[in-house]
GROMACS .gro file of C-alpha atoms in nm:
model
  477
    1MET     CA    1  -2.218   1.798   5.730
    2LEU     CA    2  -2.554   1.673   5.859
    3GLY     CA    3  -2.579   1.433   5.565
    4LYS     CA    4  -2.237   1.286   5.646
    5ARG     CA    5  -2.335   1.235   6.009
    6LEU     CA    6  -2.659   1.066   5.914
    7GLU     CA    7  -2.475   0.848   5.665
    8ARG     CA    8  -2.242   0.722   5.939
    9LEU     CA    9  -2.544   0.599   6.136
   10TRP     CA   10  -2.628   0.352   5.861
   11PRO     CA   11  -2.490  -0.005   5.862
   12THR     CA   12  -2.136  -0.066   5.744
   13THR     CA   13  -2.148  -0.445   5.699
   14PRO     CA   14  -2.390  -0.687   5.531
   15ARG     CA   15  -2.471  -0.835   5.871
   16SER     CA   16  -2.573  -0.501   6.016
   17ALA     CA   17  -2.765  -0.428   5.694
   18PHE     CA   18  -2.958  -0.752   5.748
   19VAL     CA   19  -3.042  -0.661   6.107
   20THR     CA   20  -3.147  -0.309   6.013
   21ALA     CA   21  -3.363  -0.421   5.722
   22PHE     CA   22  -3.525  -0.696   5.930
   23ALA     CA   23  -3.607  -0.455   6.213
   24VAL     CA   24  -3.740  -0.182   5.983
   25SER     CA   25  -3.947  -0.430   5.782
   26LEU     CA   26  -4.087  -0.590   6.096
   27LEU     CA   27  -4.182  -0.253   6.244
   28GLY     CA   28  -4.329  -0.140   5.912
   29GLY     CA   29  -4.542  -0.451   5.874
   30VAL     CA   30  -4.668  -0.435   6.232
   31ALA     CA   31  -4.741  -0.063   6.204
   32ILE     CA   32  -4.948  -0.116   5.889
   33ASN     CA   33  -5.141  -0.397   6.057
   34LEU     CA   34  -5.220  -0.186   6.362
   35LEU     CA   35  -5.261   0.162   6.213
   36LEU     CA   36  -5.291   0.189   5.836
   37ALA     CA   37  -5.495  -0.124   5.759
   38PRO     CA   38  -5.785  -0.022   5.989
   39PHE     CA   39  -5.779   0.328   5.839
   40VAL     CA   40  -5.820   0.205   5.479
   41GLY     CA   41  -6.061  -0.073   5.571
   42ARG     CA   42  -5.828  -0.367   5.506
   43VAL     CA   43  -5.782  -0.492   5.862
   44GLY     CA   44  -5.955  -0.825   5.796
   45SER     CA   45  -5.809  -0.879   5.450
   46PHE     CA   46  -5.595  -1.191   5.473
   47GLY     CA   47  -5.602  -1.455   5.206
   48GLY     CA   48  -5.890  -1.494   4.966
   49LEU     CA   49  -5.925  -1.366   4.612
   50ARG     CA   50  -5.732  -1.046   4.685
   51HIS     CA   51  -5.420  -1.252   4.761
   52ASP     CA   52  -5.444  -1.505   4.476
   53GLY     CA   53  -5.505  -1.812   4.689
   54TYR     CA   54  -5.148  -1.871   4.807
   55TRP     CA   55  -5.257  -1.899   5.169
   56GLU     CA   56  -5.540  -2.138   5.080
   57LEU     CA   57  -5.296  -2.359   4.891
   58ALA     CA   58  -5.056  -2.356   5.185
   59THR     CA   59  -5.335  -2.444   5.427
   60ASN     CA   60  -5.447  -2.744   5.223
   61VAL     CA   61  -5.090  -2.862   5.168
   62ALA     CA   62  -5.031  -2.852   5.545
   63GLN     CA   63  -5.356  -3.039   5.608
   64GLY     CA   64  -5.269  -3.310   5.358
   65ASN     CA   65  -5.545  -3.225   5.110
   66GLY     CA   66  -5.303  -3.178   4.822
   67TYR     CA   67  -5.225  -2.875   4.608
   68VAL     CA   68  -5.583  -2.746   4.601
   69PHE     CA   69  -5.766  -2.431   4.708
   70GLU     CA   70  -6.029  -2.631   4.897
   71ALA     CA   71  -6.055  -2.994   4.998
   72GLY     CA   72  -6.212  -3.188   4.713
   73ASP     CA   73  -6.122  -2.932   4.444
   74PRO     CA   74  -5.933  -3.029   4.126
   75PRO     CA   75  -5.552  -2.995   4.150
   76VAL     CA   76  -5.426  -2.642   4.089
   77PHE     CA   77  -5.183  -2.579   3.804
   78HIS     CA   78  -5.188  -2.197   3.772
   79ARG     CA   79  -4.997  -2.116   4.092
   80PRO     CA   80  -4.624  -2.195   4.141
   81PRO     CA   81  -4.536  -2.420   4.436
   82LEU     CA   82  -4.250  -2.259   4.628
   83VAL     CA   83  -4.444  -1.988   4.812
   84PRO     CA   84  -4.727  -2.215   4.937
   85ALA     CA   85  -4.463  -2.466   5.049
   86LEU     CA   86  -4.293  -2.197   5.260
   87PHE     CA   87  -4.624  -2.067   5.393
   88ALA     CA   88  -4.751  -2.414   5.489
   89PRO     CA   89  -4.579  -2.435   5.833
   90LEU     CA   90  -4.721  -2.093   5.924
   91THR     CA   91  -5.077  -2.212   5.866
   92LEU     CA   92  -5.035  -2.466   6.149
   93LEU     CA   93  -5.005  -2.183   6.402
   94PRO     CA   94  -5.313  -2.043   6.580
   95ALA     CA   95  -5.513  -1.817   6.348
   96PHE     CA   96  -5.440  -1.502   6.547
   97LEU     CA   97  -5.066  -1.553   6.486
   98HIS     CA   98  -5.088  -1.599   6.109
   99ARG     CA   99  -5.039  -1.236   6.012
  100THR     CA  100  -4.757  -1.181   6.264
  101ALA     CA  101  -4.576  -1.498   6.158
  102LEU     CA  102  -4.604  -1.394   5.795
  103VAL     CA  103  -4.461  -1.050   5.870
  104VAL     CA  104  -4.166  -1.212   6.050
  105MET     CA  105  -4.098  -1.449   5.758
  106HIS     CA  106  -4.118  -1.171   5.502
  107SER     CA  107  -3.901  -0.945   5.718
  108LEU     CA  108  -3.633  -1.215   5.720
  109MET     CA  109  -3.657  -1.226   5.341
  110ILE     CA  110  -3.623  -0.847   5.318
  111GLY     CA  111  -3.324  -0.866   5.553
  112LEU     CA  112  -3.151  -1.123   5.331
  113THR     CA  113  -3.231  -0.922   5.017
  114SER     CA  114  -3.090  -0.606   5.175
  115ALA     CA  115  -2.774  -0.777   5.298
  116LEU     CA  116  -2.694  -0.920   4.954
  117MET     CA  117  -2.765  -0.590   4.780
  118PHE     CA  118  -2.555  -0.401   5.037
  119ASP     CA  119  -2.262  -0.640   5.004
  120PHE     CA  120  -2.258  -0.633   4.625
  121THR     CA  121  -2.297  -0.255   4.606
  122ARG     CA  122  -2.006  -0.215   4.848
  123ARG     CA  123  -1.786  -0.444   4.641
  124VAL     CA  124  -1.857  -0.251   4.321
  125PHE     CA  125  -1.922   0.111   4.418
  126GLY     CA  126  -1.789   0.140   4.773
  127GLY     CA  127  -1.929   0.162   5.124
  128SER     CA  128  -2.098   0.499   5.091
  129ALA     CA  129  -2.298   0.386   4.787
  130ALA     CA  130  -2.392   0.067   4.971
  131ARG     CA  131  -2.546   0.268   5.253
  132TRP     CA  132  -2.738   0.481   5.004
  133SER     CA  133  -2.868   0.170   4.828
  134LEU     CA  134  -3.000   0.038   5.158
  135ALA     CA  135  -3.169   0.371   5.225
  136LEU     CA  136  -3.337   0.363   4.883
  137LEU     CA  137  -3.456   0.006   4.930
  138LEU     CA  138  -3.595   0.053   5.280
  139GLY     CA  139  -3.734   0.394   5.186
  140TYR     CA  140  -3.971   0.235   4.935
  141PRO     CA  141  -4.303   0.286   5.119
  142PHE     CA  142  -4.504   0.020   4.933
  143LEU     CA  143  -4.260  -0.251   5.038
  144TYR     CA  144  -4.418  -0.278   5.382
  145TRP     CA  145  -4.766  -0.337   5.248
  146HIS     CA  146  -4.630  -0.639   5.062
  147VAL     CA  147  -4.464  -0.761   5.382
  148ARG     CA  148  -4.802  -0.808   5.549
  149ASN     CA  149  -4.976  -0.985   5.260
  150PRO     CA  150  -4.967  -1.362   5.186
  151MET     CA  151  -4.846  -1.320   4.830
  152ASN     CA  152  -4.546  -1.445   4.634
  153VAL     CA  153  -4.382  -1.109   4.563
  154VAL     CA  154  -4.145  -1.081   4.864
  155ILE     CA  155  -4.012  -1.435   4.827
  156GLN     CA  156  -3.980  -1.384   4.452
  157THR     CA  157  -3.778  -1.067   4.516
  158THR     CA  158  -3.543  -1.250   4.752
  159CYS     CA  159  -3.488  -1.543   4.515
  160THR     CA  160  -3.427  -1.305   4.225
  161THR     CA  161  -3.177  -1.106   4.432
  162ILE     CA  162  -2.988  -1.424   4.524
  163VAL     CA  163  -2.959  -1.516   4.155
  164LEU     CA  164  -2.842  -1.166   4.060
  165TYR     CA  165  -2.593  -1.158   4.348
  166LEU     CA  166  -2.438  -1.492   4.253
  167LEU     CA  167  -2.419  -1.394   3.886
  168GLY     CA  168  -2.266  -1.059   3.978
  169ARG     CA  169  -2.002  -1.223   4.195
  170GLU     CA  170  -1.913  -1.458   3.911
  171LEU     CA  171  -1.862  -1.162   3.678
  172LEU     CA  172  -1.645  -0.985   3.936
  173ALA     CA  173  -1.438  -1.301   3.974
  174ALA     CA  174  -1.416  -1.332   3.595
  175CYS     CA  175  -1.247  -0.993   3.566
  176GLN     CA  176  -1.038  -1.068   3.878
  177ARG     CA  177  -1.193  -0.789   4.081
  178ASP     CA  178  -1.312  -1.017   4.358
  179LYS     CA  179  -1.285  -1.363   4.505
  180PRO     CA  180  -1.557  -1.621   4.432
  181VAL     CA  181  -1.849  -1.649   4.673
  182GLY     CA  182  -1.722  -1.797   4.998
  183ASN     CA  183  -1.407  -1.907   4.815
  184LEU     CA  184  -1.611  -2.208   4.703
  185ALA     CA  185  -1.489  -2.428   4.422
  186ALA     CA  186  -1.659  -2.377   4.085
  187PRO     CA  187  -1.875  -2.694   4.108
  188TRP     CA  188  -2.026  -2.585   4.439
  189ARG     CA  189  -2.090  -2.233   4.311
  190THR     CA  190  -2.257  -2.382   4.005
  191VAL     CA  191  -2.489  -2.598   4.215
  192LEU     CA  192  -2.573  -2.303   4.440
  193LEU     CA  193  -2.655  -2.081   4.143
  194GLY     CA  194  -2.859  -2.354   3.975
  195LEU     CA  195  -3.069  -2.420   4.286
  196ALA     CA  196  -3.125  -2.047   4.336
  197ALA     CA  197  -3.231  -2.010   3.972
  198GLY     CA  198  -3.469  -2.304   4.005
  199ALA     CA  199  -3.620  -2.157   4.321
  200ALA     CA  200  -3.671  -1.822   4.148
  201ILE     CA  201  -3.851  -1.991   3.859
  202LEU     CA  202  -4.084  -2.167   4.102
  203THR     CA  203  -4.201  -1.835   4.251
  204HIS     CA  204  -4.366  -1.694   3.937
  205GLY     CA  205  -4.433  -1.811   3.585
  206THR     CA  206  -4.255  -1.522   3.415
  207MET     CA  207  -3.931  -1.617   3.589
  208LEU     CA  208  -3.918  -1.912   3.349
  209LEU     CA  209  -3.828  -1.649   3.088
  210SER     CA  210  -3.634  -1.402   3.303
  211VAL     CA  211  -3.390  -1.647   3.463
  212PRO     CA  212  -3.264  -1.798   3.133
  213VAL     CA  213  -3.226  -1.444   2.997
  214LEU     CA  214  -3.010  -1.349   3.297
  215LEU     CA  215  -2.800  -1.667   3.268
  216ALA     CA  216  -2.753  -1.622   2.895
  217ALA     CA  217  -2.657  -1.257   2.935
  218THR     CA  218  -2.398  -1.354   3.196
  219GLY     CA  219  -2.257  -1.612   2.958
  220ILE     CA  220  -2.226  -1.354   2.680
  221ILE     CA  221  -2.055  -1.105   2.911
  222SER     CA  222  -1.818  -1.377   3.032
  223LEU     CA  223  -1.715  -1.442   2.671
  224ARG     CA  224  -1.643  -1.071   2.637
  225LEU     CA  225  -1.425  -1.097   2.948
  226GLY     CA  226  -1.256  -1.409   2.815
  227SER     CA  227  -1.374  -1.628   3.104
  228ILE     CA  228  -1.474  -1.972   2.979
  229ARG     CA  229  -1.516  -2.087   3.340
  230THR     CA  230  -1.794  -1.833   3.403
  231LEU     CA  231  -1.962  -1.938   3.080
  232ARG     CA  232  -1.952  -2.302   3.192
  233ILE     CA  233  -2.096  -2.208   3.530
  234SER     CA  234  -2.386  -2.020   3.368
  235LEU     CA  235  -2.470  -2.302   3.129
  236THR     CA  236  -2.444  -2.575   3.391
  237ALA     CA  237  -2.646  -2.372   3.642
  238GLY     CA  238  -2.918  -2.343   3.379
  239LEU     CA  239  -2.927  -2.721   3.345
  240ILE     CA  240  -2.947  -2.761   3.724
  241ALA     CA  241  -3.233  -2.510   3.734
  242LEU     CA  242  -3.408  -2.713   3.465
  243LEU     CA  243  -3.368  -3.029   3.672
  244THR     CA  244  -3.499  -2.843   3.977
  245VAL     CA  245  -3.816  -2.742   3.794
  246ALA     CA  246  -3.862  -3.078   3.615
  247PRO     CA  247  -4.046  -3.260   3.900
  248TRP     CA  248  -4.307  -2.985   3.913
  249THR     CA  249  -4.343  -2.995   3.534
  250TYR     CA  250  -4.399  -3.370   3.553
  251ARG     CA  251  -4.660  -3.318   3.826
  252ASN     CA  252  -4.844  -3.069   3.605
  253TRP     CA  253  -4.839  -3.323   3.322
  254CYS     CA  254  -4.990  -3.585   3.551
  255VAL     CA  255  -5.276  -3.363   3.673
  256SER     CA  256  -5.352  -3.181   3.348
  257GLY     CA  257  -5.228  -3.401   3.064
  258ARG     CA  258  -5.046  -3.097   2.922
  259PHE     CA  259  -4.690  -2.970   2.914
  260ILE     CA  260  -4.695  -2.685   3.171
  261PRO     CA  261  -4.337  -2.608   3.285
  262VAL     CA  262  -4.439  -2.395   3.586
  263VAL     CA  263  -4.793  -2.253   3.565
  264GLY     CA  264  -5.082  -2.238   3.324
  265GLY     CA  265  -5.323  -1.951   3.277
  266ALA     CA  266  -5.135  -1.755   3.010
  267GLY     CA  267  -5.442  -1.723   2.790
  268LEU     CA  268  -5.665  -1.600   3.070
  269GLN     CA  269  -5.404  -1.345   3.178
  270TYR     CA  270  -5.376  -1.229   2.819
  271TYR     CA  271  -5.748  -1.158   2.800
  272PHE     CA  272  -5.741  -0.997   3.142
  273GLY     CA  273  -5.502  -0.745   2.986
  274HIS     CA  274  -5.736  -0.721   2.687
  275VAL     CA  275  -6.012  -0.595   2.918
  276HIS     CA  276  -5.771  -0.398   3.137
  277TRP     CA  277  -5.677  -0.174   2.844
  278GLY     CA  278  -6.031  -0.137   2.717
  279PHE     CA  279  -5.982  -0.334   2.396
  280ASP     CA  280  -6.337  -0.463   2.442
  281GLY     CA  281  -6.473  -0.111   2.395
  282ARG     CA  282  -6.534  -0.024   2.762
  283ASP     CA  283  -6.337   0.201   2.997
  284ASP     CA  284  -6.461   0.081   3.338
  285SER     CA  285  -6.396  -0.220   3.560
  286ARG     CA  286  -6.756  -0.337   3.605
  287GLN     CA  287  -6.821  -0.707   3.537
  288GLN     CA  288  -6.451  -0.747   3.471
  289TRP     CA  289  -6.422  -1.126   3.478
  290ALA     CA  290  -6.740  -1.175   3.278
  291ARG     CA  291  -6.585  -0.955   3.010
  292VAL     CA  292  -6.260  -1.151   3.025
  293ILE     CA  293  -6.449  -1.475   2.965
  294ALA     CA  294  -6.650  -1.317   2.684
  295ALA     CA  295  -6.332  -1.190   2.515
  296SER     CA  296  -6.164  -1.531   2.537
  297GLU     CA  297  -6.479  -1.702   2.405
  298VAL     CA  298  -6.436  -1.984   2.656
  299GLY     CA  299  -6.794  -1.932   2.763
  300THR     CA  300  -6.802  -2.032   3.132
  301THR     CA  301  -6.681  -1.909   3.471
  302GLU     CA  302  -6.782  -2.225   3.658
  303MET     CA  303  -6.429  -2.366   3.666
  304LEU     CA  304  -6.267  -2.029   3.737
  305LYS     CA  305  -6.102  -1.996   4.076
  306PHE     CA  306  -5.848  -1.747   4.204
  307CYS     CA  307  -5.795  -1.593   3.861
  308GLY     CA  308  -5.734  -1.921   3.681
  309TYR     CA  309  -5.909  -2.226   3.542
  310THR     CA  310  -5.909  -2.551   3.734
  311ASP     CA  311  -6.016  -2.738   3.419
  312PRO     CA  312  -5.713  -2.805   3.195
  313ALA     CA  313  -5.934  -2.821   2.884
  314LEU     CA  314  -6.069  -2.469   2.942
  315ASP     CA  315  -5.719  -2.339   3.010
  316ALA     CA  316  -5.596  -2.493   2.685
  317MET     CA  317  -5.889  -2.338   2.499
  318ALA     CA  318  -5.805  -1.992   2.636
  319ASN     CA  319  -5.443  -2.039   2.526
  320ARG     CA  320  -5.552  -2.128   2.173
  321ARG     CA  321  -5.775  -1.821   2.158
  322MET     CA  322  -5.480  -1.612   2.270
  323VAL     CA  323  -5.258  -1.742   1.990
  324GLN     CA  324  -5.532  -1.679   1.736
  325ASP     CA  325  -5.586  -1.325   1.864
  326VAL     CA  326  -5.214  -1.243   1.844
  327GLN     CA  327  -5.199  -1.375   1.488
  328SER     CA  328  -5.512  -1.181   1.388
  329HIS     CA  329  -5.419  -0.853   1.561
  330PRO     CA  330  -5.038  -0.824   1.581
  331GLY     CA  331  -5.056  -0.445   1.604
  332ARG     CA  332  -5.282  -0.462   1.906
  333PHE     CA  333  -5.047  -0.713   2.067
  334VAL     CA  334  -4.753  -0.475   2.022
  335LYS     CA  335  -4.963  -0.188   2.157
  336ARG     CA  336  -5.061  -0.375   2.474
  337ALA     CA  337  -4.699  -0.482   2.531
  338ALA     CA  338  -4.590  -0.117   2.504
  339LEU     CA  339  -4.868  -0.004   2.739
  340ASN     CA  340  -4.776  -0.276   2.989
  341ALA     CA  341  -4.412  -0.166   2.972
  342VAL     CA  342  -4.503   0.193   3.060
  343GLU     CA  343  -4.752   0.091   3.328
  344PHE     CA  344  -4.491  -0.137   3.487
  345TYR     CA  345  -4.346   0.161   3.675
  346LEU     CA  346  -4.608   0.427   3.598
  347PRO     CA  347  -4.957   0.291   3.674
  348ILE     CA  348  -5.100   0.643   3.649
  349VAL     CA  349  -5.086   0.600   3.270
  350HIS     CA  350  -5.377   0.358   3.291
  351ASP     CA  351  -5.582   0.611   3.489
  352VAL     CA  352  -5.512   0.879   3.231
  353LEU     CA  353  -5.618   0.658   2.940
  354LEU     CA  354  -5.917   0.503   3.120
  355PRO     CA  355  -6.028   0.759   3.382
  356ASN     CA  356  -6.348   0.572   3.473
  357TRP     CA  357  -6.154   0.265   3.583
  358GLY     CA  358  -6.115   0.206   3.957
  359THR     CA  359  -6.190   0.421   4.260
  360TRP     CA  360  -6.045   0.746   4.389
  361ARG     CA  361  -5.830   0.539   4.627
  362ASN     CA  362  -5.681   0.353   4.331
  363HIS     CA  363  -5.602   0.684   4.160
  364VAL     CA  364  -5.425   0.818   4.471
  365GLU     CA  365  -5.221   0.497   4.501
  366HIS     CA  366  -5.122   0.517   4.135
  367VAL     CA  367  -5.015   0.881   4.164
  368LEU     CA  368  -4.796   0.802   4.465
  369GLN     CA  369  -4.645   0.491   4.306
  370SER     CA  370  -4.575   0.663   3.976
  371THR     CA  371  -4.415   0.962   4.147
  372TRP     CA  372  -4.192   0.740   4.359
  373HIS     CA  373  -4.088   0.526   4.064
  374LEU     CA  374  -4.011   0.833   3.855
  375GLY     CA  375  -3.781   0.950   4.132
  376LEU     CA  376  -3.601   0.614   4.140
  377LEU     CA  377  -3.565   0.609   3.762
  378ALA     CA  378  -3.432   0.965   3.771
  379LEU     CA  379  -3.170   0.859   4.026
  380VAL     CA  380  -3.072   0.567   3.802
  381GLY     CA  381  -3.027   0.806   3.510
  382ALA     CA  382  -2.832   1.052   3.724
  383GLY     CA  383  -2.607   0.775   3.852
  384LEU     CA  384  -2.533   0.649   3.502
  385TRP     CA  385  -2.454   1.001   3.382
  386ARG     CA  386  -2.244   1.095   3.681
  387ASN     CA  387  -2.027   0.785   3.653
  388ARG     CA  388  -2.020   0.752   3.275
  389ARG     CA  389  -1.640   0.784   3.273
  390SER     CA  390  -1.583   0.578   3.586
  391ARG     CA  391  -1.420   0.237   3.557
  392ALA     CA  392  -1.733   0.103   3.732
  393ALA     CA  393  -1.968   0.253   3.472
  394SER     CA  394  -2.017  -0.080   3.297
  395ALA     CA  395  -2.160  -0.229   3.618
  396GLY     CA  396  -2.440   0.027   3.609
  397TRP     CA  397  -2.529  -0.054   3.250
  398ILE     CA  398  -2.522  -0.429   3.318
  399ALA     CA  399  -2.763  -0.367   3.607
  400VAL     CA  400  -2.992  -0.172   3.374
  401GLY     CA  401  -2.984  -0.472   3.142
  402ALA     CA  402  -3.090  -0.692   3.434
  403ILE     CA  403  -3.385  -0.459   3.502
  404VAL     CA  404  -3.489  -0.483   3.137
  405GLY     CA  405  -3.455  -0.862   3.144
  406LEU     CA  406  -3.669  -0.891   3.457
  407SER     CA  407  -3.940  -0.649   3.345
  408ALA     CA  408  -3.965  -0.720   2.971
  409CYS     CA  409  -4.084  -1.077   3.026
  410TYR     CA  410  -4.402  -0.947   3.191
  411CYS     CA  411  -4.499  -0.699   2.921
  412PRO     CA  412  -4.636  -0.917   2.636
  413PHE     CA  413  -4.892  -1.104   2.846
  414VAL     CA  414  -4.906  -1.003   3.213
  415THR     CA  415  -5.082  -0.682   3.310
  416CYS     CA  416  -5.001  -0.460   3.607
  417ILE     CA  417  -5.175  -0.545   3.935
  418THR     CA  418  -5.225  -0.377   4.271
  419LEU     CA  419  -4.937  -0.181   4.423
  420CYS     CA  420  -4.703  -0.257   4.131
  421GLN     CA  421  -4.615  -0.598   4.273
  422TYR     CA  422  -4.441  -0.713   3.958
  423CYS     CA  423  -4.180  -0.438   3.972
  424LEU     CA  424  -4.070  -0.520   4.328
  425PRO     CA  425  -3.803  -0.777   4.220
  426THR     CA  426  -3.631  -0.497   4.027
  427LEU     CA  427  -3.622  -0.265   4.330
  428PRO     CA  428  -3.284  -0.388   4.468
  429VAL     CA  429  -3.129  -0.336   4.123
  430LEU     CA  430  -3.279   0.014   4.097
  431ALA     CA  431  -3.137   0.093   4.442
  432PHE     CA  432  -2.797  -0.048   4.339
  433VAL     CA  433  -2.770   0.187   4.041
  434GLY     CA  434  -2.961   0.479   4.194
  435ALA     CA  435  -2.722   0.492   4.490
  436THR     CA  436  -2.442   0.600   4.256
  437ALA     CA  437  -2.622   0.931   4.202
  438PHE     CA  438  -2.518   1.018   4.558
  439SER     CA  439  -2.186   0.838   4.588
  440CYS     CA  440  -1.974   0.622   4.363
  441ARG     CA  441  -1.621   0.545   4.472
  442PRO     CA  442  -1.514   0.209   4.330
  443ALA     CA  443  -1.382   0.002   4.618
  444VAL     CA  444  -1.012   0.079   4.645
  445ASN     CA  445  -0.934   0.073   5.017
  446SER     CA  446  -0.992  -0.140   5.321
  447GLU     CA  447  -1.274   0.084   5.440
  448ASP     CA  448  -1.488   0.006   5.138
  449VAL     CA  449  -1.419  -0.364   5.083
  450PRO     CA  450  -1.429  -0.669   5.311
  451VAL     CA  451  -1.112  -0.716   5.512
  452ASP     CA  452  -1.031  -1.042   5.334
  453GLN     CA  453  -1.062  -0.888   4.988
  454GLU     CA  454  -0.754  -0.754   4.818
  455PRO     CA  455  -0.809  -0.392   4.708
  456VAL     CA  456  -0.890  -0.357   4.340
  457SER     CA  457  -0.611  -0.106   4.290
  458GLU     CA  458  -0.356  -0.367   4.399
  459ARG     CA  459  -0.490  -0.630   4.161
  460PHE     CA  460  -0.482  -0.418   3.852
  461ARG     CA  461  -0.194  -0.260   3.674
  462ARG     CA  462  -0.165  -0.019   3.383
  463ARG     CA  463   0.020  -0.113   3.073
  464ARG     CA  464   0.093   0.065   2.751
  465VAL     CA  465  -0.092  -0.061   2.444
  466GLY     CA  466   0.076  -0.045   2.106
  467SER     CA  467   0.413   0.094   2.016
  468GLY     CA  468   0.449   0.467   2.042
  469GLN     CA  469   0.082   0.523   2.129
  470GLY     CA  470  -0.029   0.684   2.450
  471GLN     CA  471  -0.329   0.464   2.515
  472VAL     CA  472  -0.359   0.315   2.862
  473ALA     CA  473  -0.558   0.001   2.934
  474LEU     CA  474  -0.668  -0.147   3.264
  475THR     CA  475  -0.600  -0.519   3.271
  476ALA     CA  476  -0.593  -0.794   3.529
  477LYS     CA  477  -0.269  -0.935   3.656
   0.00000   0.00000   0.00000
């Protein structure tokens, strides 16, 4: 009874979900700035090496110095451009407003992410599940630490959610369970999806792999549904995304003389993982970057800035060493990919294997993160099992496929970093599936679907299949 009453207090529309998520995120970010950050000694931590130089790039872009970390530096090619471009206007504010302005921007992003996730969950699993998904998303405690930091992860999460939402709506329209987004014509939906996909790619280098995987998977599913239109939309959106990224690729060619679609630095990140997993024979984090350079055999740290080379020749050399190492030690490459896959949600695994790495504070963080992620994964499993015979069961498995597509692209080369930032873009999808462990009633009445959406039960009819057989199939009118 109490649970039902509490559930009714949660938002019932995407708009109210946006307002709730924005308010909670804003309060969470401000509370961390005022209370938690001073307690853990991070009150003055804003920008710098800890935050990968995004704020420094934004500052120099706003000042007209170009895409550099400092005026007079070589052009940067190992950081994607979208996040610094969005941060740039904030850097023009007085310094004491920077953190607050950033929290407001990120809270708006969290609000948009929550509204889209809420709306899609309601369309597929019903209003009750939508409210549970919002609770799971906003209940993720590490979200609010990301809200206060000038990093790419919140914007990447929002762009990824937009892409997933648009793809999901296309699949619902393909099986005639929903109207297209905004009742837009297919060309406009294609352009919208393509621009969203391009924006997602420009938030992080791995999205160059993840986004095509998501588009291709949608195309394959659309073939299974017999929707050539959805297949065309996926393919054309991919081309639009390619055109969106092309100017940045050309810019990288001009400043580096190399073909770098989004970002460089793959080789250096590879050897960072080499040291991270102790493949150099040590189990501590002392002299970490010196060991990374030694492993890559590049031989100098002079052109190293914000975890990447500013000299294209050194970056190319690190990439060649990476290819040679993979060819020479394929088993070790597979092992590190498997370890990265486990650490993606369970960072405590690294502490168990290398107990001398990090501080006691890192160990506590990893225990809390791993415990929370295990709970979310357990809810995902429970939701899939509970609704295995539901007509909406396939939606859960497609969402799991999206999680795999988003996470698998990190595992071969990119190693886990602080507060599991890389797994945050998968959080809305985890909440979408995990909510079905509490409630899953496929939208069949006006309470669970938008007022302008025809109930699913009215758009589907049962027909007998075969002559004399008792099979029943659910097909679209």
